[in-house]
Tab-separated table of C-alpha atoms in Angstrom:
chain	number	residue	atom	x	y	z
E	1	MET	CA	-38.313	-34.818	30.812
E	2	ARG	CA	-38.500	-31.085	30.201
E	3	ASN	CA	-35.695	-28.603	30.610
E	4	SER	CA	-36.080	-26.268	33.505
E	5	PRO	CA	-36.479	-22.531	32.845
E	6	GLU	CA	-33.008	-21.955	34.278
E	7	LYS	CA	-31.398	-24.337	31.752
E	8	ARG	CA	-33.264	-22.650	28.897
E	9	ARG	CA	-32.125	-19.247	30.118
E	10	TRP	CA	-28.461	-20.377	30.205
E	11	ALA	CA	-28.822	-21.881	26.737
E	12	LEU	CA	-30.175	-18.555	25.463
E	13	VAL	CA	-27.348	-16.614	27.157
E	14	GLY	CA	-24.784	-18.977	25.631
E	15	THR	CA	-26.315	-18.595	22.171
E	16	VAL	CA	-26.293	-14.790	22.461
E	17	VAL	CA	-22.657	-14.769	23.623
E	18	ILE	CA	-21.619	-16.971	20.696
E	19	ALA	CA	-23.562	-14.800	18.224
E	20	VAL	CA	-22.020	-11.578	19.571
E	21	GLY	CA	-18.559	-13.154	19.411
E	22	PHE	CA	-19.136	-14.211	15.808
E	23	VAL	CA	-20.336	-10.747	14.751
E	24	ALA	CA	-17.388	-9.090	16.527
E	25	THR	CA	-14.968	-11.428	14.740
E	26	VAL	CA	-16.506	-10.662	11.333
E	27	ILE	CA	-16.258	-6.911	11.981
E	28	TRP	CA	-12.646	-7.217	13.166
E	29	VAL	CA	-11.642	-9.233	10.071
E	30	ALA	CA	-13.369	-6.712	7.787
E	31	PHE	CA	-11.530	-3.762	9.366
E	32	ALA	CA	-8.224	-5.644	9.269
E	33	PHE	CA	-8.737	-6.379	5.563
E	34	ILE	CA	-9.656	-2.792	4.720
E	35	SER	CA	-6.732	-1.309	6.638
E	36	SER	CA	-4.220	-3.704	5.063
E	37	GLN	CA	-5.078	-2.935	1.454
E	38	ALA	CA	-1.948	-3.094	-0.663
E	39	ILE	CA	-0.222	0.074	-1.774
E	40	LYS	CA	-0.529	0.241	-5.548
E	41	THR	CA	1.818	2.115	-7.884
E	42	ASN	CA	1.767	2.985	-11.565
E	43	THR	CA	4.511	4.519	-13.695
E	44	LEU	CA	2.857	7.294	-15.703
E	45	SER	CA	5.816	8.654	-17.684
E	46	TYR	CA	9.550	9.165	-17.764
E	47	ARG	CA	11.686	11.887	-19.298
E	48	HIS	CA	15.326	11.672	-20.344
E	49	ILE	CA	16.930	14.833	-18.932
E	50	ASN	CA	20.545	14.075	-19.909
E	51	ASP	CA	22.980	11.146	-19.850
E	52	SER	CA	23.125	11.217	-16.063
E	53	ARG	CA	19.520	11.969	-15.065
E	54	VAL	CA	16.007	10.756	-15.811
E	55	SER	CA	12.704	12.006	-14.404
E	56	VAL	CA	9.885	9.608	-13.463
E	57	THR	CA	6.242	10.547	-12.896
E	58	PHE	CA	4.188	7.966	-11.025
E	59	SER	CA	0.937	7.568	-9.140
E	60	VAL	CA	0.410	5.949	-5.754
E	61	ASN	CA	-2.837	4.531	-4.394
E	62	ALA	CA	-2.518	4.272	-0.604
E	63	THR	CA	-4.489	4.887	2.559
E	64	PRO	CA	-4.661	8.651	3.223
E	65	GLY	CA	-2.326	9.793	5.990
E	66	THR	CA	0.308	7.130	5.247
E	67	ALA	CA	3.898	8.284	4.693
E	68	LEU	CA	5.593	6.219	1.981
E	69	ASP	CA	9.059	5.308	0.734
E	70	CYS	CA	9.025	4.587	-3.008
E	71	SER	CA	11.807	2.812	-4.921
E	72	LEU	CA	12.504	4.132	-8.423
E	73	GLU	CA	14.808	2.656	-11.064
E	74	ALA	CA	16.359	3.989	-14.248
E	75	LEU	CA	16.959	1.334	-16.920
E	76	ASN	CA	19.155	1.244	-20.013
E	77	SER	CA	18.315	-0.218	-23.434
E	78	VAL	CA	18.856	-3.820	-22.269
E	79	ARG	CA	16.718	-3.239	-19.133
E	80	ALA	CA	19.739	-3.193	-16.810
E	81	GLN	CA	19.516	-0.885	-13.816
E	82	VAL	CA	21.655	2.235	-14.282
E	83	GLY	CA	20.112	4.312	-11.501
E	84	TYR	CA	18.177	3.839	-8.277
E	85	THR	CA	16.688	6.106	-5.642
E	86	VAL	CA	14.214	5.967	-2.785
E	87	VAL	CA	11.768	8.865	-2.613
E	88	HIS	CA	10.008	9.757	0.636
E	89	ILE	CA	6.387	10.809	0.157
E	90	PRO	CA	4.808	12.576	3.129
E	91	PRO	CA	1.270	11.651	4.211
E	92	GLN	CA	-1.333	12.651	1.617
E	93	THR	CA	-4.962	13.653	2.168
E	94	ASN	CA	-6.251	11.707	-0.859
E	95	ARG	CA	-5.976	8.005	-1.620
E	96	LEU	CA	-4.563	8.644	-5.131
E	97	SER	CA	-1.595	10.989	-5.559
E	98	THR	CA	0.866	11.752	-8.372
E	99	HIS	CA	4.569	12.475	-7.891
E	100	THR	CA	7.635	13.252	-10.004
E	101	ALA	CA	11.225	12.498	-8.989
E	102	GLU	CA	14.641	12.530	-10.624
E	103	ILE	CA	17.049	9.606	-10.647
E	104	THR	CA	20.794	10.112	-11.037
E	105	THR	CA	22.172	7.493	-13.435
E	106	GLN	CA	25.537	5.882	-14.113
E	107	GLY	CA	24.859	5.674	-17.845
E	108	SER	CA	22.303	6.636	-20.430
E	109	ALA	CA	18.819	5.603	-19.323
E	110	VAL	CA	16.012	4.912	-21.772
E	111	SER	CA	13.270	4.442	-19.170
E	112	GLY	CA	12.393	4.984	-15.554
E	113	VAL	CA	9.963	3.021	-13.399
E	114	VAL	CA	8.543	2.957	-9.903
E	115	ARG	CA	9.262	-0.523	-8.474
E	116	LYS	CA	7.300	-0.350	-5.226
E	117	CYS	CA	6.120	1.872	-2.421
E	118	GLU	CA	5.993	0.810	1.205
E	119	ALA	CA	4.772	2.479	4.365
E	120	ALA	CA	7.671	4.535	5.715
E	121	GLN	CA	9.361	3.189	8.825
E	122	GLN	CA	9.164	5.584	11.754
């Protein structure tokens, strides 16, 4: 018993719909992955200004146009936190940007680090 032309046509339409749905899903997942790339940070240097301030220079790798809030810490000789600040970084035009910020400390700091950057809350 042979399939009628109408059944074959519906089978072809069904196959095309499934294929288009699969391709659309793959494209959607790819765009979702690309747009959700993690924000990466790197502490480049720190400078001891005086017993109550340290300067930290750091780089941020983030999607251009994203405003960020970055957490910075000043640490003493036993790696205890002696200072903390959150720095707002306005949207940048390039993926990689470098920034310098000062942290007020409650004691002598021997290092400063960027802990993390997150997309700024509106």
